[in-house]
């Protein structure tokens, strides 16, 4: 196939890490920007892992992807984000067994201010940033805050993995395909307080009311989805990587190419649903024309309001804990 357009510049941080080892290959294969859109890949690492990132670049080269026009490895954020159209901010420490993601805030939070500033000063005007490094919502807030000239709506946290987990758990319960499910949302923080909400879900266009027990919903489904990251760490011995990369691909794909109905996006709140304006919070979103819209006007019952308030409170607490990084 011949390739016509000029390359999309894509920056991936944490390029020598576990997630990047899946993510880069999917980007290179055209799964985000399209199978006829060439890409220029910028791999950012810290100096100690720069050689390993060179090895990743060598393997990418050896894969002979027709769409990959250039691969750059650097430990300089200014170079990595120069002219970037899309950035996956993956580089950050993962949690281990027994930790919560918020325990990473002190160490990881300080990565995202300088990277936000470098994006502000060097990225292309149409930059789209997806923060994967945990705690993703608050790290996205920090990065956005450091990029005063870039609209905050260009900085998202990754909650698509939670969304995909919710789809799979529900599909298993109802015996349907994940693609039959519509109007799923995971509200709030990418943490154990998140609220995977079945209130609006339809399967094959029909309500699923009465198709599951309330006890399954509150005692199995919600905690299973919310604590799936910890379950993966327990069973696999390491934090999720391929599924995280896949979710990152889904998020950026939909941002660029549009979504099939609702998808959960951790985006800056516009103040709707009682979520403090500016908090990067999981909400129902629809993606089209290269952007997104928050699904507005949904009725929330007392149970939903209570769950949403609990997870928003945690986001507020995280924001307060990094106030010194918000400038
Ligand atoms: P990893 O340890 O395998 O790789 C992280 C890489 O980031 C390392 O190579 C490290 O050298 C690099 N790095 C650290 N600081 C950096 C910086 N300032 N600039 C550039 N690179 C830097 O970890 P991983 O498994 O790839 O996970 C990465 C992050 O993603 C973790 O914080 C993890 O918790 C998070 N995560 C988020 C989700 C989500 O759904 N939001 C899902 C899975 C993992
Ligand atoms: C996940 O949800 O799998 C990631 O956020 C990794 C983790 O720490 O749980």
Short mmCIF file of C-alpha atoms and ligand atoms in Angstrom, two decimals:
data_model
loop_
_atom_site.label_atom_id
_atom_site.label_comp_id
_atom_site.label_asym_id
_atom_site.label_seq_id
_atom_site.Cartn_x
_atom_site.Cartn_y
_atom_site.Cartn_z
CA UNK A 1 0.00 0.00 0.00
CA UNK A 2 1.35 3.45 -0.78
CA UNK A 3 1.54 6.01 1.99
CA UNK A 4 0.56 9.58 1.21
CA UNK A 5 0.32 11.89 4.25
CA UNK A 6 3.21 13.33 6.28
CA UNK A 7 4.17 11.46 9.45
CA UNK A 8 2.33 12.01 12.71
CA UNK A 9 4.89 12.68 15.45
CA UNK A 10 4.22 10.44 18.41
CA UNK A 11 6.08 10.60 21.71
CA UNK A 12 6.12 7.65 24.08
CA UNK A 13 7.72 8.10 27.49
CA UNK A 14 8.94 5.16 29.51
CA UNK A 15 9.97 3.63 26.21
CA UNK A 16 12.07 0.86 27.76
CA UNK A 17 9.25 -0.21 30.09
CA UNK A 18 6.69 -2.97 30.00
CA UNK A 19 3.73 -1.04 28.60
CA UNK A 20 5.77 0.63 25.87
CA UNK A 21 6.93 -2.77 24.66
CA UNK A 22 3.35 -3.47 23.55
CA UNK A 23 2.24 0.08 22.85
CA UNK A 24 4.95 1.02 20.37
CA UNK A 25 4.22 -1.97 18.16
CA UNK A 26 0.51 -1.16 17.97
CA UNK A 27 1.21 2.49 17.12
CA UNK A 28 3.74 1.38 14.51
CA UNK A 29 1.18 -0.99 12.99
CA UNK A 30 -1.24 1.90 12.39
CA UNK A 31 -3.79 1.01 15.07
CA UNK A 32 -4.18 4.61 16.28
CA UNK A 33 -3.73 6.97 13.36
CA UNK A 34 -4.82 4.65 10.58
CA UNK A 35 -3.23 2.07 8.40
CA UNK A 36 -2.24 4.60 5.76
CA UNK A 37 -0.81 7.27 8.09
CA UNK A 38 2.96 7.25 8.58
CA UNK A 39 4.39 7.89 12.03
CA UNK A 40 7.58 9.34 13.44
CA UNK A 41 8.31 7.80 16.84
CA UNK A 42 10.03 9.68 19.68
CA UNK A 43 11.10 7.46 22.55
CA UNK A 44 11.82 9.24 25.84
CA UNK A 45 13.61 7.53 28.71
CA UNK A 46 15.62 8.49 31.75
CA UNK A 47 19.39 8.29 31.20
CA UNK A 48 19.80 5.00 33.07
CA UNK A 49 17.33 3.28 30.72
CA UNK A 50 18.34 5.07 27.51
CA UNK A 51 20.42 2.14 26.26
CA UNK A 52 17.53 -0.25 26.82
CA UNK A 53 15.32 2.16 24.86
CA UNK A 54 17.89 2.03 22.04
CA UNK A 55 17.36 -1.73 22.04
CA UNK A 56 13.60 -1.22 21.75
CA UNK A 57 14.21 1.11 18.81
CA UNK A 58 16.43 -1.53 17.18
CA UNK A 59 13.63 -4.07 17.48
CA UNK A 60 11.12 -1.61 16.04
CA UNK A 61 13.47 -1.11 13.12
CA UNK A 62 13.79 -4.87 12.71
CA UNK A 63 10.01 -5.13 12.48
CA UNK A 64 10.15 -3.20 9.17
CA UNK A 65 6.83 -1.44 9.69
CA UNK A 66 5.92 0.32 6.45
CA UNK A 67 4.38 3.27 8.35
CA UNK A 68 7.39 4.03 10.57
CA UNK A 69 9.40 6.79 8.95
CA UNK A 70 11.69 7.76 11.83
CA UNK A 71 12.62 6.55 15.31
CA UNK A 72 14.39 8.84 17.77
CA UNK A 73 15.58 7.83 21.23
CA UNK A 74 16.38 10.56 23.72
CA UNK A 75 16.59 11.37 27.41
CA UNK A 76 15.73 15.02 26.74
CA UNK A 77 12.05 15.97 27.06
CA UNK A 78 12.54 19.02 24.82
CA UNK A 79 13.70 16.79 21.97
CA UNK A 80 11.11 14.08 22.63
CA UNK A 81 8.16 16.48 22.48
CA UNK A 82 9.48 18.65 19.65
CA UNK A 83 6.64 18.98 17.16
CA UNK A 84 4.72 16.13 18.81
CA UNK A 85 1.14 15.64 17.66
CA UNK A 86 0.40 12.92 20.21
CA UNK A 87 2.06 11.90 23.45
CA UNK A 88 1.63 8.84 25.61
CA UNK A 89 3.04 9.68 29.05
CA UNK A 90 3.73 6.18 30.29
CA UNK A 91 7.09 6.65 32.01
CA UNK A 92 6.54 6.38 35.75
CA UNK A 93 7.02 3.83 38.49
CA UNK A 94 4.41 1.07 38.76
CA UNK A 95 3.04 -0.03 42.12
CA UNK A 96 3.86 -3.33 43.73
CA UNK A 97 1.78 -5.74 45.80
CA UNK A 98 -0.09 -4.14 48.70
CA UNK A 99 0.29 -0.57 47.41
CA UNK A 100 -2.43 1.82 46.26
CA UNK A 101 -1.78 3.89 43.14
CA UNK A 102 -1.94 7.09 45.20
CA UNK A 103 1.16 5.83 47.07
CA UNK A 104 3.05 6.61 43.84
CA UNK A 105 2.03 10.26 43.82
CA UNK A 106 5.00 11.65 45.73
CA UNK A 107 7.51 9.93 43.46
CA UNK A 108 5.71 10.00 40.11
CA UNK A 109 3.94 13.37 40.41
CA UNK A 110 7.13 15.32 39.96
CA UNK A 111 7.72 13.75 36.53
CA UNK A 112 4.68 15.38 34.98
CA UNK A 113 5.27 19.08 35.63
CA UNK A 114 8.50 19.23 33.60
CA UNK A 115 6.98 17.08 30.86
CA UNK A 116 3.89 19.33 30.72
CA UNK A 117 6.18 22.35 30.44
CA UNK A 118 8.18 20.71 27.63
CA UNK A 119 4.94 19.91 25.81
CA UNK A 120 3.83 23.52 26.26
CA UNK A 121 7.01 24.87 24.72
CA UNK A 122 7.77 22.32 22.02
CA UNK A 123 4.77 20.25 20.93
CA UNK A 124 2.64 20.93 17.86
CA UNK A 125 -0.54 23.00 18.23
CA UNK A 126 -2.75 19.94 17.84
CA UNK A 127 -1.01 17.94 20.60
CA UNK A 128 -3.07 15.26 22.34
CA UNK A 129 -1.70 13.90 25.61
CA UNK A 130 -2.73 10.68 27.30
CA UNK A 131 -1.26 10.15 30.78
CA UNK A 132 -0.91 6.47 31.63
CA UNK A 133 1.62 6.69 34.49
CA UNK A 134 -0.07 6.37 37.87
CA UNK A 135 -1.90 7.92 39.56
CA UNK A 136 -2.99 8.83 36.04
CA UNK A 137 -5.78 11.34 36.73
CA UNK A 138 -3.76 13.55 39.04
CA UNK A 139 -0.60 13.23 36.96
CA UNK A 140 -2.64 14.48 33.98
CA UNK A 141 -3.79 17.40 36.12
CA UNK A 142 -0.18 18.22 36.99
CA UNK A 143 0.94 18.04 33.34
CA UNK A 144 -1.97 20.18 32.13
CA UNK A 145 -1.26 22.74 34.82
CA UNK A 146 2.33 23.09 33.66
CA UNK A 147 1.22 23.64 30.06
CA UNK A 148 -0.54 26.97 30.39
CA UNK A 149 -0.73 27.63 26.63
CA UNK A 150 -2.28 24.26 25.78
CA UNK A 151 -6.01 23.80 26.41
CA UNK A 152 -6.51 21.55 29.46
CA UNK A 153 -8.88 19.43 27.34
CA UNK A 154 -5.78 18.10 25.54
CA UNK A 155 -4.57 16.31 28.69
CA UNK A 156 -6.35 13.10 29.63
CA UNK A 157 -5.76 10.39 32.20
CA UNK A 158 -6.20 6.80 31.19
CA UNK A 159 -9.37 5.11 32.42
CA UNK A 160 -10.09 3.21 29.25
CA UNK A 161 -8.60 0.13 30.86
CA UNK A 162 -11.23 0.31 33.61
CA UNK A 163 -13.89 0.75 30.93
CA UNK A 164 -12.64 -2.28 28.99
CA UNK A 165 -12.50 -4.33 32.20
CA UNK A 166 -16.09 -3.38 32.96
CA UNK A 167 -17.18 -4.43 29.45
CA UNK A 168 -15.49 -7.82 29.76
CA UNK A 169 -16.84 -8.56 33.22
CA UNK A 170 -20.37 -7.69 32.13
CA UNK A 171 -20.10 -9.63 28.89
CA UNK A 172 -19.03 -12.67 30.92
CA UNK A 173 -22.02 -12.30 33.22
CA UNK A 174 -24.62 -11.80 30.48
CA UNK A 175 -23.06 -14.12 27.90
CA UNK A 176 -22.86 -11.41 25.24
CA UNK A 177 -20.05 -9.86 23.22
CA UNK A 178 -18.39 -6.71 24.53
CA UNK A 179 -19.39 -5.02 21.26
CA UNK A 180 -23.09 -5.61 22.11
CA UNK A 181 -22.72 -3.40 25.19
CA UNK A 182 -23.45 0.31 25.01
CA UNK A 183 -23.53 3.22 27.46
CA UNK A 184 -20.97 1.90 29.92
CA UNK A 185 -19.17 4.42 32.11
CA UNK A 186 -16.59 4.22 34.87
CA UNK A 187 -16.83 7.40 36.92
CA UNK A 188 -14.10 9.04 38.94
CA UNK A 189 -10.54 8.10 39.71
CA UNK A 190 -8.38 5.30 38.29
CA UNK A 191 -8.24 3.80 41.75
CA UNK A 192 -10.15 1.44 44.00
CA UNK A 193 -12.76 4.17 44.59
CA UNK A 194 -13.81 4.28 40.91
CA UNK A 195 -17.45 3.62 40.10
CA UNK A 196 -18.18 1.30 37.16
CA UNK A 197 -21.82 2.18 36.58
CA UNK A 198 -24.34 -0.14 34.90
CA UNK A 199 -27.29 2.27 35.19
CA UNK A 200 -27.41 3.27 31.53
CA UNK A 201 -26.09 0.11 29.92
CA UNK A 202 -27.96 -1.51 27.08
CA UNK A 203 -27.14 -4.78 25.34
CA UNK A 204 -28.27 -5.10 21.76
CA UNK A 205 -30.20 -1.86 22.35
CA UNK A 206 -32.18 -3.25 25.31
CA UNK A 207 -32.02 -2.39 29.00
CA UNK A 208 -30.26 -4.95 31.20
CA UNK A 209 -32.45 -4.23 34.22
CA UNK A 210 -33.40 -7.52 35.87
CA UNK A 211 -30.61 -9.43 34.07
CA UNK A 212 -28.27 -9.41 37.06
CA UNK A 213 -28.66 -9.53 40.83
CA UNK A 214 -28.08 -6.29 42.76
CA UNK A 215 -25.70 -8.22 45.07
CA UNK A 216 -23.62 -9.28 42.04
CA UNK A 217 -23.46 -5.65 40.95
CA UNK A 218 -22.44 -4.15 44.30
CA UNK A 219 -20.45 -7.03 45.83
CA UNK A 220 -18.80 -8.58 42.78
CA UNK A 221 -18.85 -6.43 39.66
CA UNK A 222 -17.91 -3.05 41.12
CA UNK A 223 -15.05 -4.28 43.34
CA UNK A 224 -13.80 -6.71 40.70
CA UNK A 225 -13.43 -3.96 38.10
CA UNK A 226 -12.15 -1.39 40.59
CA UNK A 227 -9.53 -3.74 42.01
CA UNK A 228 -8.60 -5.53 38.80
CA UNK A 229 -5.21 -3.81 38.64
CA UNK A 230 -4.32 -5.21 42.07
CA UNK A 231 -5.63 -8.64 41.05
CA UNK A 232 -3.37 -8.62 37.98
CA UNK A 233 -0.37 -7.66 40.13
CA UNK A 234 -1.20 -10.46 42.56
CA UNK A 235 -1.59 -13.14 39.87
CA UNK A 236 0.91 -11.97 37.25
CA UNK A 237 3.45 -10.64 39.69
CA UNK A 238 3.69 -7.40 37.71
CA UNK A 239 1.41 -4.54 36.85
CA UNK A 240 -0.78 -4.88 33.76
CA UNK A 241 1.07 -4.04 30.59
CA UNK A 242 -0.41 -5.39 27.34
CA UNK A 243 -3.98 -4.62 28.41
CA UNK A 244 -2.86 -1.14 29.47
CA UNK A 245 -1.21 -0.60 26.09
CA UNK A 246 -4.34 -1.83 24.36
CA UNK A 247 -6.50 0.60 26.33
CA UNK A 248 -4.13 3.45 25.51
CA UNK A 249 -4.48 2.55 21.84
CA UNK A 250 -8.29 2.53 22.19
CA UNK A 251 -8.31 5.94 23.88
CA UNK A 252 -6.04 7.67 21.38
CA UNK A 253 -7.70 5.91 18.45
CA UNK A 254 -11.11 7.22 19.46
CA UNK A 255 -9.73 10.71 20.10
CA UNK A 256 -8.32 10.82 16.59
CA UNK A 257 -10.90 8.75 14.71
CA UNK A 258 -14.09 8.84 16.81
CA UNK A 259 -15.78 6.36 19.13
CA UNK A 260 -18.50 3.79 18.69
CA UNK A 261 -20.92 5.36 21.19
CA UNK A 262 -19.86 6.08 24.79
CA UNK A 263 -16.39 5.50 26.14
CA UNK A 264 -15.04 6.43 29.55
CA UNK A 265 -12.62 9.33 29.38
CA UNK A 266 -10.71 10.78 32.31
CA UNK A 267 -10.95 14.38 31.10
CA UNK A 268 -10.96 17.77 32.82
CA UNK A 269 -14.33 18.23 34.48
CA UNK A 270 -16.57 21.01 33.18
CA UNK A 271 -18.29 21.10 36.59
CA UNK A 272 -21.16 18.83 35.56
CA UNK A 273 -22.43 16.09 37.88
CA UNK A 274 -21.06 17.97 40.91
CA UNK A 275 -17.47 17.17 39.92
CA UNK A 276 -15.15 20.09 40.71
CA UNK A 277 -14.24 21.92 37.55
CA UNK A 278 -10.76 21.00 36.33
CA UNK A 279 -10.38 17.69 38.15
CA UNK A 280 -9.38 15.00 35.67
CA UNK A 281 -12.23 12.60 36.25
CA UNK A 282 -13.70 9.56 34.51
CA UNK A 283 -17.00 10.53 32.88
CA UNK A 284 -19.12 9.26 30.00
CA UNK A 285 -17.80 10.74 26.77
CA UNK A 286 -18.51 10.54 23.05
CA UNK A 287 -15.65 11.12 20.63
CA UNK A 288 -15.99 12.71 17.22
CA UNK A 289 -14.37 15.20 14.84
CA UNK A 290 -11.01 14.85 16.61
CA UNK A 291 -12.39 15.82 20.01
CA UNK A 292 -14.86 14.66 22.63
CA UNK A 293 -18.01 15.70 24.42
CA UNK A 294 -19.02 14.78 27.95
CA UNK A 295 -22.43 13.09 27.97
CA UNK A 296 -24.58 15.57 29.87
CA UNK A 297 -28.01 15.51 31.45
CA UNK A 298 -27.96 12.01 32.96
CA UNK A 299 -30.12 11.47 36.03
CA UNK A 300 -28.18 10.07 39.02
CA UNK A 301 -29.92 8.25 41.86
CA UNK A 302 -28.74 8.33 45.48
CA UNK A 303 -26.52 5.26 45.10
CA UNK A 304 -24.79 6.75 42.06
CA UNK A 305 -24.38 10.15 43.73
CA UNK A 306 -22.82 8.53 46.80
CA UNK A 307 -20.35 6.46 44.75
CA UNK A 308 -19.45 9.41 42.56
CA UNK A 309 -18.89 11.71 45.54
CA UNK A 310 -16.56 9.16 47.19
CA UNK A 311 -14.31 8.90 44.15
CA UNK A 312 -14.37 12.66 43.46
CA UNK A 313 -13.38 13.26 47.08
CA UNK A 314 -10.31 11.11 46.50
CA UNK A 315 -9.41 13.18 43.43
CA UNK A 316 -9.77 16.33 45.52
CA UNK A 317 -7.50 14.85 48.17
CA UNK A 318 -4.89 13.93 45.55
CA UNK A 319 -5.06 17.45 44.12
CA UNK A 320 -4.50 18.86 47.60
CA UNK A 321 -1.54 16.53 48.11
CA UNK A 322 0.17 17.89 44.99
CA UNK A 323 -0.82 21.54 45.44
CA UNK A 324 2.89 22.40 45.54
CA UNK A 325 3.26 20.99 42.00
CA UNK A 326 0.33 22.90 40.55
CA UNK A 327 1.97 26.31 40.47
P1 LIG B 1 7.89 -0.03 33.88
O1 LIG B 1 8.61 0.14 35.18
O2 LIG B 1 8.01 -1.32 33.18
O3 LIG B 1 8.38 1.09 32.88
C1 LIG B 1 8.37 2.43 33.23
C2 LIG B 1 9.48 3.08 32.44
O4 LIG B 1 9.38 4.48 32.66
C3 LIG B 1 10.88 2.67 32.90
O5 LIG B 1 11.61 2.19 31.80
C4 LIG B 1 11.49 3.95 33.47
O6 LIG B 1 12.86 4.07 33.24
C5 LIG B 1 10.69 4.99 32.69
N1 LIG B 1 10.66 6.32 33.30
C6 LIG B 1 10.62 6.64 34.63
N2 LIG B 1 10.63 7.97 34.77
C7 LIG B 1 10.66 8.51 33.53
C8 LIG B 1 10.69 9.83 33.03
N3 LIG B 1 10.73 10.89 33.86
N4 LIG B 1 10.73 10.01 31.71
C9 LIG B 1 10.74 8.98 30.87
N5 LIG B 1 10.70 7.68 31.27
C10 LIG B 1 10.66 7.46 32.59
O7 LIG B 1 6.36 0.36 34.14
P2 LIG B 1 5.10 0.03 33.23
O8 LIG B 1 4.58 -1.30 33.58
O9 LIG B 1 5.40 0.33 31.81
O10 LIG B 1 4.06 1.10 33.83
C11 LIG B 1 4.27 2.47 33.64
C12 LIG B 1 3.25 3.26 34.43
O11 LIG B 1 1.93 3.03 33.93
C13 LIG B 1 3.17 2.94 35.92
O12 LIG B 1 3.03 4.14 36.68
C14 LIG B 1 1.92 2.09 36.03
O13 LIG B 1 1.38 2.10 37.32
C15 LIG B 1 1.05 2.78 35.03
N6 LIG B 1 -0.13 2.06 34.55
C16 LIG B 1 -1.28 2.76 34.37
C17 LIG B 1 -2.40 2.13 33.89
C18 LIG B 1 -3.69 2.88 33.70
O14 LIG B 1 -4.70 2.23 33.43
N7 LIG B 1 -3.73 4.19 33.82
C19 LIG B 1 -2.35 0.77 33.58
C20 LIG B 1 -1.16 0.08 33.78
C21 LIG B 1 -0.04 0.74 34.26
C1 LIG B 2 -3.93 -1.15 36.35
O1 LIG B 2 -5.06 -0.74 36.59
O2 LIG B 2 -3.71 -2.30 35.96
C2 LIG B 2 -2.77 -0.22 36.49
O3 LIG B 2 -3.18 1.02 36.99
C3 LIG B 2 -1.66 -0.80 37.30
C4 LIG B 2 -2.02 -0.89 38.76
O4 LIG B 2 -1.22 -0.42 39.58
O5 LIG B 2 -3.08 -1.42 39.08
#
